[in-house]
């Protein structure tokens, strides 16, 4: 198996939310995961189910498919954010309307237990605890040992239980084992 990280380099746990509501939504999500996993400095560790969700904010648009992934990376938080933004561009993301339709949206939610508030990046993601379309998929992949796990689980359970949040499981994903290349 190819070595993904420098032998003496440190790797960090991070969580990324993915969303799409334009074009072939599921295919775009899978392409995004493939791009992320193909990056030598990033390893996709687990993948949530895919959830169909009602749009939030700007509501005059199609439903979204949302999911979350757990990764390990040797990139810094800012380097990882910039890499995710590159992948959005590669997959045709155009930013026209705030919270509007998009081919792909990749949001860095958590990076280890890092807390930061800079113009380019705020961690944890500032609005993630308000969004069931983030919390429900994140609950599928967040490590039990993560400091926010119980809070995420509680909020995700409540969002699914009351049914008012406009989120339903659309499809489960059978993610590969760590030694198997993406796409097999």
mmCIF file of N, CA and C in Angstrom, residues 10-126:
data_model
loop_
_atom_site.group_PDB
_atom_site.id
_atom_site.type_symbol
_atom_site.label_atom_id
_atom_site.label_comp_id
_atom_site.label_asym_id
_atom_site.label_seq_id
_atom_site.Cartn_x
_atom_site.Cartn_y
_atom_site.Cartn_z
ATOM 1 N N UNK A 10 2.859 14.357 10.981
ATOM 2 C CA UNK A 10 1.702 14.129 11.832
ATOM 3 C C UNK A 10 0.437 14.219 10.980
ATOM 4 N N UNK A 11 -0.558 13.411 11.294
ATOM 5 C CA UNK A 11 -1.829 13.537 10.592
ATOM 6 C C UNK A 11 -2.918 13.888 11.599
ATOM 7 N N UNK A 12 -3.958 14.523 11.089
ATOM 8 C CA UNK A 12 -5.022 15.060 11.928
ATOM 9 C C UNK A 12 -6.373 14.573 11.427
ATOM 10 N N UNK A 13 -7.306 14.446 12.353
ATOM 11 C CA UNK A 13 -8.661 14.045 12.036
ATOM 12 C C UNK A 13 -9.449 15.297 11.657
ATOM 13 N N UNK A 14 -10.245 15.187 10.591
ATOM 14 C CA UNK A 14 -11.091 16.312 10.190
ATOM 15 C C UNK A 14 -12.399 15.765 9.622
ATOM 16 N N UNK A 15 -13.408 16.621 9.578
ATOM 17 C CA UNK A 15 -14.723 16.250 9.069
ATOM 18 C C UNK A 15 -15.162 17.285 8.045
ATOM 19 N N UNK A 16 -15.696 16.786 6.925
ATOM 20 C CA UNK A 16 -16.100 17.641 5.818
ATOM 21 C C UNK A 16 -17.555 17.327 5.473
ATOM 22 N N UNK A 17 -18.366 18.379 5.304
ATOM 23 C CA UNK A 17 -19.743 18.234 4.827
ATOM 24 C C UNK A 17 -19.745 18.420 3.317
ATOM 25 N N UNK A 18 -20.548 17.609 2.640
ATOM 26 C CA UNK A 18 -20.686 17.692 1.188
ATOM 27 C C UNK A 18 -22.155 17.906 0.857
ATOM 28 N N UNK A 19 -22.427 18.724 -0.149
ATOM 29 C CA UNK A 19 -23.802 18.950 -0.581
ATOM 30 C C UNK A 19 -23.850 19.248 -2.066
ATOM 31 N N UNK A 20 -24.969 18.863 -2.712
ATOM 32 C CA UNK A 20 -25.165 19.134 -4.133
ATOM 33 C C UNK A 20 -26.656 19.200 -4.420
ATOM 34 N N UNK A 21 -27.069 20.162 -5.263
ATOM 35 C CA UNK A 21 -28.466 20.188 -5.695
ATOM 36 C C UNK A 21 -28.617 20.584 -7.163
ATOM 37 N N UNK A 22 -27.533 20.442 -7.927
ATOM 38 C CA UNK A 22 -27.575 20.720 -9.362
ATOM 39 C C UNK A 22 -26.938 19.555 -10.109
ATOM 40 N N UNK A 23 -27.508 19.226 -11.247
ATOM 41 C CA UNK A 23 -26.917 18.181 -12.077
ATOM 42 C C UNK A 23 -27.088 16.799 -11.457
ATOM 43 N N UNK A 24 -26.152 15.924 -11.727
ATOM 44 C CA UNK A 24 -26.165 14.558 -11.200
ATOM 45 C C UNK A 24 -25.640 14.596 -9.775
ATOM 46 N N UNK A 25 -26.526 14.874 -8.839
ATOM 47 C CA UNK A 25 -26.135 15.147 -7.454
ATOM 48 C C UNK A 25 -25.292 14.037 -6.841
ATOM 49 N N UNK A 26 -25.752 12.796 -6.910
ATOM 50 C CA UNK A 26 -24.999 11.693 -6.299
ATOM 51 C C UNK A 26 -23.640 11.523 -6.962
ATOM 52 N N UNK A 27 -23.608 11.597 -8.280
ATOM 53 C CA UNK A 27 -22.338 11.459 -9.003
ATOM 54 C C UNK A 27 -21.354 12.551 -8.588
ATOM 55 N N UNK A 28 -21.828 13.773 -8.434
ATOM 56 C CA UNK A 28 -20.957 14.873 -8.009
ATOM 57 C C UNK A 28 -20.405 14.638 -6.603
ATOM 58 N N UNK A 29 -21.237 14.122 -5.693
ATOM 59 C CA UNK A 29 -20.757 13.806 -4.341
ATOM 60 C C UNK A 29 -19.658 12.747 -4.410
ATOM 61 N N UNK A 30 -19.885 11.703 -5.217
ATOM 62 C CA UNK A 30 -18.895 10.626 -5.329
ATOM 63 C C UNK A 30 -17.601 11.125 -5.983
ATOM 64 N N UNK A 31 -17.722 11.998 -6.987
ATOM 65 C CA UNK A 31 -16.535 12.572 -7.623
ATOM 66 C C UNK A 31 -15.741 13.406 -6.621
ATOM 67 N N UNK A 32 -16.443 14.164 -5.792
ATOM 68 C CA UNK A 32 -15.764 14.984 -4.777
ATOM 69 C C UNK A 32 -14.999 14.085 -3.806
ATOM 70 N N UNK A 33 -15.644 13.013 -3.347
ATOM 71 C CA UNK A 33 -14.964 12.091 -2.426
ATOM 72 C C UNK A 33 -13.751 11.468 -3.114
ATOM 73 N N UNK A 34 -13.895 11.115 -4.388
ATOM 74 C CA UNK A 34 -12.775 10.556 -5.138
ATOM 75 C C UNK A 34 -11.605 11.519 -5.235
ATOM 76 N N UNK A 35 -11.894 12.796 -5.530
ATOM 77 C CA UNK A 35 -10.832 13.812 -5.598
ATOM 78 C C UNK A 35 -10.132 13.956 -4.240
ATOM 79 N N UNK A 36 -10.915 14.018 -3.190
ATOM 80 C CA UNK A 36 -10.360 14.186 -1.844
ATOM 81 C C UNK A 36 -9.496 12.983 -1.486
ATOM 82 N N UNK A 37 -10.016 11.785 -1.735
ATOM 83 C CA UNK A 37 -9.299 10.569 -1.358
ATOM 84 C C UNK A 37 -8.058 10.346 -2.221
ATOM 85 N N UNK A 38 -8.070 10.872 -3.420
ATOM 86 C CA UNK A 38 -6.917 10.705 -4.326
ATOM 87 C C UNK A 38 -5.738 11.593 -3.921
ATOM 88 N N UNK A 39 -5.999 12.630 -3.164
ATOM 89 C CA UNK A 39 -4.952 13.549 -2.693
ATOM 90 C C UNK A 39 -4.017 12.781 -1.747
ATOM 91 N N UNK A 40 -2.709 12.758 -2.034
ATOM 92 C CA UNK A 40 -1.778 11.980 -1.198
ATOM 93 C C UNK A 40 -1.720 12.407 0.274
ATOM 94 N N UNK A 41 -2.107 13.644 0.571
ATOM 95 C CA UNK A 41 -2.034 14.138 1.950
ATOM 96 C C UNK A 41 -3.357 13.987 2.708
ATOM 97 N N UNK A 42 -4.338 13.316 2.071
ATOM 98 C CA UNK A 42 -5.658 13.129 2.684
ATOM 99 C C UNK A 42 -6.085 11.677 2.508
ATOM 100 N N UNK A 43 -6.646 11.118 3.563
ATOM 101 C CA UNK A 43 -7.220 9.778 3.487
ATOM 102 C C UNK A 43 -8.664 9.839 3.979
ATOM 103 N N UNK A 44 -9.609 9.435 3.131
ATOM 104 C CA UNK A 44 -11.002 9.360 3.551
ATOM 105 C C UNK A 44 -11.143 8.117 4.418
ATOM 106 N N UNK A 45 -11.581 8.299 5.653
ATOM 107 C CA UNK A 45 -11.687 7.201 6.625
ATOM 108 C C UNK A 45 -13.088 6.599 6.676
ATOM 109 N N UNK A 46 -14.118 7.442 6.600
ATOM 110 C CA UNK A 46 -15.490 6.921 6.590
ATOM 111 C C UNK A 46 -16.417 7.917 5.915
ATOM 112 N N UNK A 47 -17.540 7.375 5.436
ATOM 113 C CA UNK A 47 -18.495 8.138 4.638
ATOM 114 C C UNK A 47 -19.891 7.919 5.233
ATOM 115 N N UNK A 48 -20.645 8.988 5.386
ATOM 116 C CA UNK A 48 -22.016 8.891 5.906
ATOM 117 C C UNK A 48 -22.943 8.360 4.829
ATOM 118 N N UNK A 49 -24.187 8.138 5.227
ATOM 119 C CA UNK A 49 -25.227 7.916 4.233
ATOM 120 C C UNK A 49 -25.466 9.210 3.472
ATOM 121 N N UNK A 50 -26.244 9.118 2.406
ATOM 122 C CA UNK A 50 -26.628 10.314 1.652
ATOM 123 C C UNK A 50 -28.046 10.674 2.092
ATOM 124 N N UNK A 51 -28.246 11.941 2.440
ATOM 125 C CA UNK A 51 -29.543 12.425 2.916
ATOM 126 C C UNK A 51 -30.085 13.446 1.938
ATOM 127 N N UNK A 52 -31.371 13.343 1.632
ATOM 128 C CA UNK A 52 -32.007 14.375 0.818
ATOM 129 C C UNK A 52 -32.597 15.390 1.776
ATOM 130 N N UNK A 53 -32.330 16.663 1.501
ATOM 131 C CA UNK A 53 -32.723 17.715 2.436
ATOM 132 C C UNK A 53 -33.366 18.885 1.702
ATOM 133 N N UNK A 54 -34.309 19.495 2.378
ATOM 134 C CA UNK A 54 -34.923 20.709 1.860
ATOM 135 C C UNK A 54 -33.895 21.836 1.910
ATOM 136 N N UNK A 55 -33.944 22.764 0.943
ATOM 137 C CA UNK A 55 -33.025 23.903 0.996
ATOM 138 C C UNK A 55 -33.307 24.796 2.212
ATOM 139 N N UNK A 56 -32.263 25.430 2.704
ATOM 140 C CA UNK A 56 -32.351 26.329 3.860
ATOM 141 C C UNK A 56 -31.868 27.702 3.410
ATOM 142 N N UNK A 57 -32.447 28.757 3.941
ATOM 143 C CA UNK A 57 -32.050 30.113 3.544
ATOM 144 C C UNK A 57 -32.786 30.495 2.282
ATOM 145 N N UNK A 58 -32.158 30.324 1.148
ATOM 146 C CA UNK A 58 -32.772 30.582 -0.156
ATOM 147 C C UNK A 58 -33.520 29.309 -0.551
ATOM 148 N N UNK A 59 -34.856 29.312 -0.445
ATOM 149 C CA UNK A 59 -35.625 28.071 -0.574
ATOM 150 C C UNK A 59 -36.167 27.798 -1.976
ATOM 151 N N UNK A 60 -36.055 28.733 -2.892
ATOM 152 C CA UNK A 60 -36.564 28.549 -4.255
ATOM 153 C C UNK A 60 -35.512 27.843 -5.106
ATOM 154 N N UNK A 61 -35.254 26.570 -4.772
ATOM 155 C CA UNK A 61 -34.247 25.777 -5.475
ATOM 156 C C UNK A 61 -34.524 24.300 -5.196
ATOM 157 N N UNK A 62 -33.913 23.409 -5.988
ATOM 158 C CA UNK A 62 -34.149 21.973 -5.785
ATOM 159 C C UNK A 62 -33.596 21.470 -4.450
ATOM 160 N N UNK A 63 -34.085 20.282 -4.042
ATOM 161 C CA UNK A 63 -33.599 19.635 -2.819
ATOM 162 C C UNK A 63 -32.117 19.274 -2.968
ATOM 163 N N UNK A 64 -31.448 19.215 -1.844
ATOM 164 C CA UNK A 64 -30.029 18.860 -1.800
ATOM 165 C C UNK A 64 -29.842 17.388 -1.474
ATOM 166 N N UNK A 65 -28.722 16.834 -1.903
ATOM 167 C CA UNK A 65 -28.194 15.607 -1.330
ATOM 168 C C UNK A 65 -27.024 16.049 -0.466
ATOM 169 N N UNK A 66 -27.013 15.607 0.791
ATOM 170 C CA UNK A 66 -25.957 15.974 1.738
ATOM 171 C C UNK A 66 -25.344 14.725 2.347
ATOM 172 N N UNK A 67 -24.081 14.837 2.686
ATOM 173 C CA UNK A 67 -23.379 13.769 3.394
ATOM 174 C C UNK A 67 -22.187 14.368 4.110
ATOM 175 N N UNK A 68 -21.469 13.539 4.860
ATOM 176 C CA UNK A 68 -20.265 13.980 5.563
ATOM 177 C C UNK A 68 -19.219 12.874 5.454
ATOM 178 N N UNK A 69 -17.963 13.279 5.513
ATOM 179 C CA UNK A 69 -16.870 12.312 5.518
ATOM 180 C C UNK A 69 -15.913 12.623 6.661
ATOM 181 N N UNK A 70 -15.310 11.565 7.179
ATOM 182 C CA UNK A 70 -14.240 11.690 8.169
ATOM 183 C C UNK A 70 -12.946 11.427 7.421
ATOM 184 N N UNK A 71 -11.957 12.297 7.634
ATOM 185 C CA UNK A 71 -10.672 12.144 6.940
ATOM 186 C C UNK A 71 -9.521 12.235 7.933
ATOM 187 N N UNK A 72 -8.346 11.797 7.487
ATOM 188 C CA UNK A 72 -7.078 12.071 8.167
ATOM 189 C C UNK A 72 -6.241 12.831 7.155
ATOM 190 N N UNK A 73 -5.532 13.838 7.624
ATOM 191 C CA UNK A 73 -4.744 14.658 6.714
ATOM 192 C C UNK A 73 -3.489 15.186 7.396
ATOM 193 N N UNK A 74 -2.466 15.427 6.580
ATOM 194 C CA UNK A 74 -1.270 16.091 7.088
ATOM 195 C C UNK A 74 -1.290 17.580 6.741
ATOM 196 N N UNK A 75 -2.331 18.022 6.030
ATOM 197 C CA UNK A 75 -2.468 19.440 5.689
ATOM 198 C C UNK A 75 -2.897 20.246 6.918
ATOM 199 N N UNK A 76 -2.524 21.503 6.950
ATOM 200 C CA UNK A 76 -3.009 22.407 7.991
ATOM 201 C C UNK A 76 -4.477 22.716 7.693
ATOM 202 N N UNK A 77 -5.209 23.282 8.644
ATOM 203 C CA UNK A 77 -6.613 23.627 8.372
ATOM 204 C C UNK A 77 -6.788 24.543 7.155
ATOM 205 N N UNK A 78 -5.964 25.558 7.025
ATOM 206 C CA UNK A 78 -6.073 26.499 5.889
ATOM 207 C C UNK A 78 -5.723 25.793 4.578
ATOM 208 N N UNK A 79 -4.678 24.965 4.585
ATOM 209 C CA UNK A 79 -4.311 24.217 3.375
ATOM 210 C C UNK A 79 -5.442 23.281 2.961
ATOM 211 N N UNK A 80 -6.069 22.641 3.941
ATOM 212 C CA UNK A 80 -7.179 21.736 3.646
ATOM 213 C C UNK A 80 -8.360 22.516 3.072
ATOM 214 N N UNK A 81 -8.710 23.637 3.675
ATOM 215 C CA UNK A 81 -9.790 24.474 3.160
ATOM 216 C C UNK A 81 -9.522 24.867 1.711
ATOM 217 N N UNK A 82 -8.320 25.303 1.413
ATOM 218 C CA UNK A 82 -7.983 25.733 0.046
ATOM 219 C C UNK A 82 -8.071 24.573 -0.933
ATOM 220 N N UNK A 83 -7.671 23.386 -0.511
ATOM 221 C CA UNK A 83 -7.767 22.192 -1.348
ATOM 222 C C UNK A 83 -9.244 21.892 -1.642
ATOM 223 N N UNK A 84 -10.106 21.990 -0.621
ATOM 224 C CA UNK A 84 -11.543 21.754 -0.818
ATOM 225 C C UNK A 84 -12.136 22.773 -1.797
ATOM 226 N N UNK A 85 -11.718 24.021 -1.691
ATOM 227 C CA UNK A 85 -12.205 25.060 -2.615
ATOM 228 C C UNK A 85 -11.747 24.781 -4.049
ATOM 229 N N UNK A 86 -10.525 24.252 -4.212
ATOM 230 C CA UNK A 86 -10.044 23.848 -5.548
ATOM 231 C C UNK A 86 -10.945 22.767 -6.134
ATOM 232 N N UNK A 87 -11.301 21.780 -5.306
ATOM 233 C CA UNK A 87 -12.159 20.693 -5.780
ATOM 234 C C UNK A 87 -13.539 21.212 -6.164
ATOM 235 N N UNK A 88 -14.073 22.175 -5.414
ATOM 236 C CA UNK A 88 -15.355 22.769 -5.790
ATOM 237 C C UNK A 88 -15.278 23.373 -7.194
ATOM 238 N N UNK A 89 -14.205 24.108 -7.458
ATOM 239 C CA UNK A 89 -14.037 24.714 -8.787
ATOM 240 C C UNK A 89 -13.926 23.650 -9.871
ATOM 241 N N UNK A 90 -13.152 22.595 -9.608
ATOM 242 C CA UNK A 90 -13.001 21.505 -10.584
ATOM 243 C C UNK A 90 -14.343 20.863 -10.921
ATOM 244 N N UNK A 91 -15.255 20.854 -9.955
ATOM 245 C CA UNK A 91 -16.558 20.217 -10.142
ATOM 246 C C UNK A 91 -17.638 21.219 -10.552
ATOM 247 N N UNK A 92 -17.221 22.411 -10.993
ATOM 248 C CA UNK A 92 -18.148 23.369 -11.589
ATOM 249 C C UNK A 92 -18.875 24.301 -10.640
ATOM 250 N N UNK A 93 -18.372 24.448 -9.423
ATOM 251 C CA UNK A 93 -19.038 25.343 -8.463
ATOM 252 C C UNK A 93 -18.907 26.787 -8.922
ATOM 253 N N UNK A 94 -20.040 27.474 -8.972
ATOM 254 C CA UNK A 94 -20.082 28.905 -9.265
ATOM 255 C C UNK A 94 -20.878 29.544 -8.131
ATOM 256 N N UNK A 95 -20.300 30.570 -7.514
ATOM 257 C CA UNK A 95 -20.974 31.242 -6.392
ATOM 258 C C UNK A 95 -21.696 32.481 -6.907
ATOM 259 N N UNK A 96 -23.063 32.372 -6.981
ATOM 260 C CA UNK A 96 -23.854 33.499 -7.458
ATOM 261 C C UNK A 96 -24.817 33.999 -6.396
ATOM 262 N N UNK A 97 -25.596 33.098 -5.816
ATOM 263 C CA UNK A 97 -26.598 33.467 -4.819
ATOM 264 C C UNK A 97 -26.178 32.842 -3.494
ATOM 265 N N UNK A 98 -26.108 33.660 -2.444
ATOM 266 C CA UNK A 98 -25.763 33.118 -1.128
ATOM 267 C C UNK A 98 -26.770 32.029 -0.762
ATOM 268 N N UNK A 99 -26.277 30.852 -0.396
ATOM 269 C CA UNK A 99 -27.073 29.667 -0.061
ATOM 270 C C UNK A 99 -27.891 29.177 -1.256
ATOM 271 N N UNK A 100 -27.464 29.590 -2.467
ATOM 272 C CA UNK A 100 -28.198 29.214 -3.671
ATOM 273 C C UNK A 100 -27.788 27.857 -4.213
ATOM 274 N N UNK A 101 -28.338 27.488 -5.379
ATOM 275 C CA UNK A 101 -28.054 26.202 -5.999
ATOM 276 C C UNK A 101 -26.554 26.044 -6.274
ATOM 277 N N UNK A 102 -26.085 24.802 -6.180
ATOM 278 C CA UNK A 102 -24.660 24.557 -6.433
ATOM 279 C C UNK A 102 -24.434 23.121 -6.878
ATOM 280 N N UNK A 103 -23.417 22.963 -7.718
ATOM 281 C CA UNK A 103 -23.041 21.611 -8.136
ATOM 282 C C UNK A 103 -22.459 20.858 -6.951
ATOM 283 N N UNK A 104 -21.629 21.553 -6.180
ATOM 284 C CA UNK A 104 -20.980 20.909 -5.032
ATOM 285 C C UNK A 104 -20.639 21.957 -3.985
ATOM 286 N N UNK A 105 -20.754 21.556 -2.747
ATOM 287 C CA UNK A 105 -20.371 22.410 -1.633
ATOM 288 C C UNK A 105 -19.561 21.533 -0.687
ATOM 289 N N UNK A 106 -18.353 21.953 -0.368
ATOM 290 C CA UNK A 106 -17.474 21.212 0.543
ATOM 291 C C UNK A 106 -17.120 22.131 1.699
ATOM 292 N N UNK A 107 -17.625 21.818 2.888
ATOM 293 C CA UNK A 107 -17.396 22.656 4.066
ATOM 294 C C UNK A 107 -16.556 21.909 5.091
ATOM 295 N N UNK A 108 -15.462 22.532 5.504
ATOM 296 C CA UNK A 108 -14.652 21.983 6.587
ATOM 297 C C UNK A 108 -15.375 22.284 7.893
ATOM 298 N N UNK A 109 -15.818 21.225 8.576
ATOM 299 C CA UNK A 109 -16.603 21.380 9.800
ATOM 300 C C UNK A 109 -15.735 21.403 11.044
ATOM 301 N N UNK A 110 -14.883 20.395 11.149
ATOM 302 C CA UNK A 110 -14.045 20.205 12.338
ATOM 303 C C UNK A 110 -12.658 19.764 11.896
ATOM 304 N N UNK A 111 -11.651 20.193 12.630
ATOM 305 C CA UNK A 111 -10.278 19.786 12.372
ATOM 306 C C UNK A 111 -9.669 19.507 13.740
ATOM 307 N N UNK A 112 -9.529 18.206 14.068
ATOM 308 C CA UNK A 112 -9.139 17.785 15.413
ATOM 309 C C UNK A 112 -9.963 18.600 16.422
ATOM 310 N N UNK A 113 -9.315 19.121 17.444
ATOM 311 C CA UNK A 113 -10.052 19.968 18.394
ATOM 312 C C UNK A 113 -9.641 21.425 18.236
ATOM 313 N N UNK A 114 -9.217 21.780 17.022
ATOM 314 C CA UNK A 114 -8.761 23.137 16.742
ATOM 315 C C UNK A 114 -9.934 24.106 16.816
ATOM 316 N N UNK A 115 -9.692 25.209 17.491
ATOM 317 C CA UNK A 115 -10.634 26.327 17.506
ATOM 318 C C UNK A 115 -9.887 27.524 16.926
ATOM 319 N N UNK A 116 -10.458 28.100 15.892
ATOM 320 C CA UNK A 116 -9.836 29.279 15.281
ATOM 321 C C UNK A 116 -10.923 30.155 14.683
ATOM 322 N N UNK A 117 -10.632 31.458 14.629
ATOM 323 C CA UNK A 117 -11.567 32.411 14.056
ATOM 324 C C UNK A 117 -10.747 33.408 13.256
ATOM 325 N N UNK A 118 -10.594 33.095 11.970
ATOM 326 C CA UNK A 118 -9.856 33.974 11.061
ATOM 327 C C UNK A 118 -10.784 34.354 9.922
ATOM 328 N N UNK A 119 -10.405 35.359 9.170
ATOM 329 C CA UNK A 119 -11.248 35.804 8.063
ATOM 330 C C UNK A 119 -11.507 34.659 7.081
ATOM 331 N N UNK A 120 -10.486 33.851 6.809
ATOM 332 C CA UNK A 120 -10.604 32.782 5.818
ATOM 333 C C UNK A 120 -11.297 31.528 6.370
ATOM 334 N N UNK A 121 -11.163 31.284 7.671
ATOM 335 C CA UNK A 121 -11.677 30.030 8.215
ATOM 336 C C UNK A 121 -12.014 30.157 9.702
ATOM 337 N N UNK A 122 -13.184 29.648 10.068
ATOM 338 C CA UNK A 122 -13.581 29.550 11.472
ATOM 339 C C UNK A 122 -13.838 28.080 11.781
ATOM 340 N N UNK A 123 -13.235 27.604 12.857
ATOM 341 C CA UNK A 123 -13.420 26.216 13.310
ATOM 342 C C UNK A 123 -13.761 26.203 14.782
ATOM 343 N N UNK A 124 -14.680 25.310 15.198
ATOM 344 C CA UNK A 124 -15.577 24.526 14.358
ATOM 345 C C UNK A 124 -16.418 25.440 13.461
ATOM 346 N N UNK A 125 -16.972 24.832 12.392
ATOM 347 C CA UNK A 125 -17.795 25.601 11.456
ATOM 348 C C UNK A 125 -18.857 26.358 12.256
ATOM 349 N N UNK A 126 -18.977 27.667 12.065
ATOM 350 C CA UNK A 126 -19.808 28.499 12.949
ATOM 351 C C UNK A 126 -21.304 28.179 12.956
#
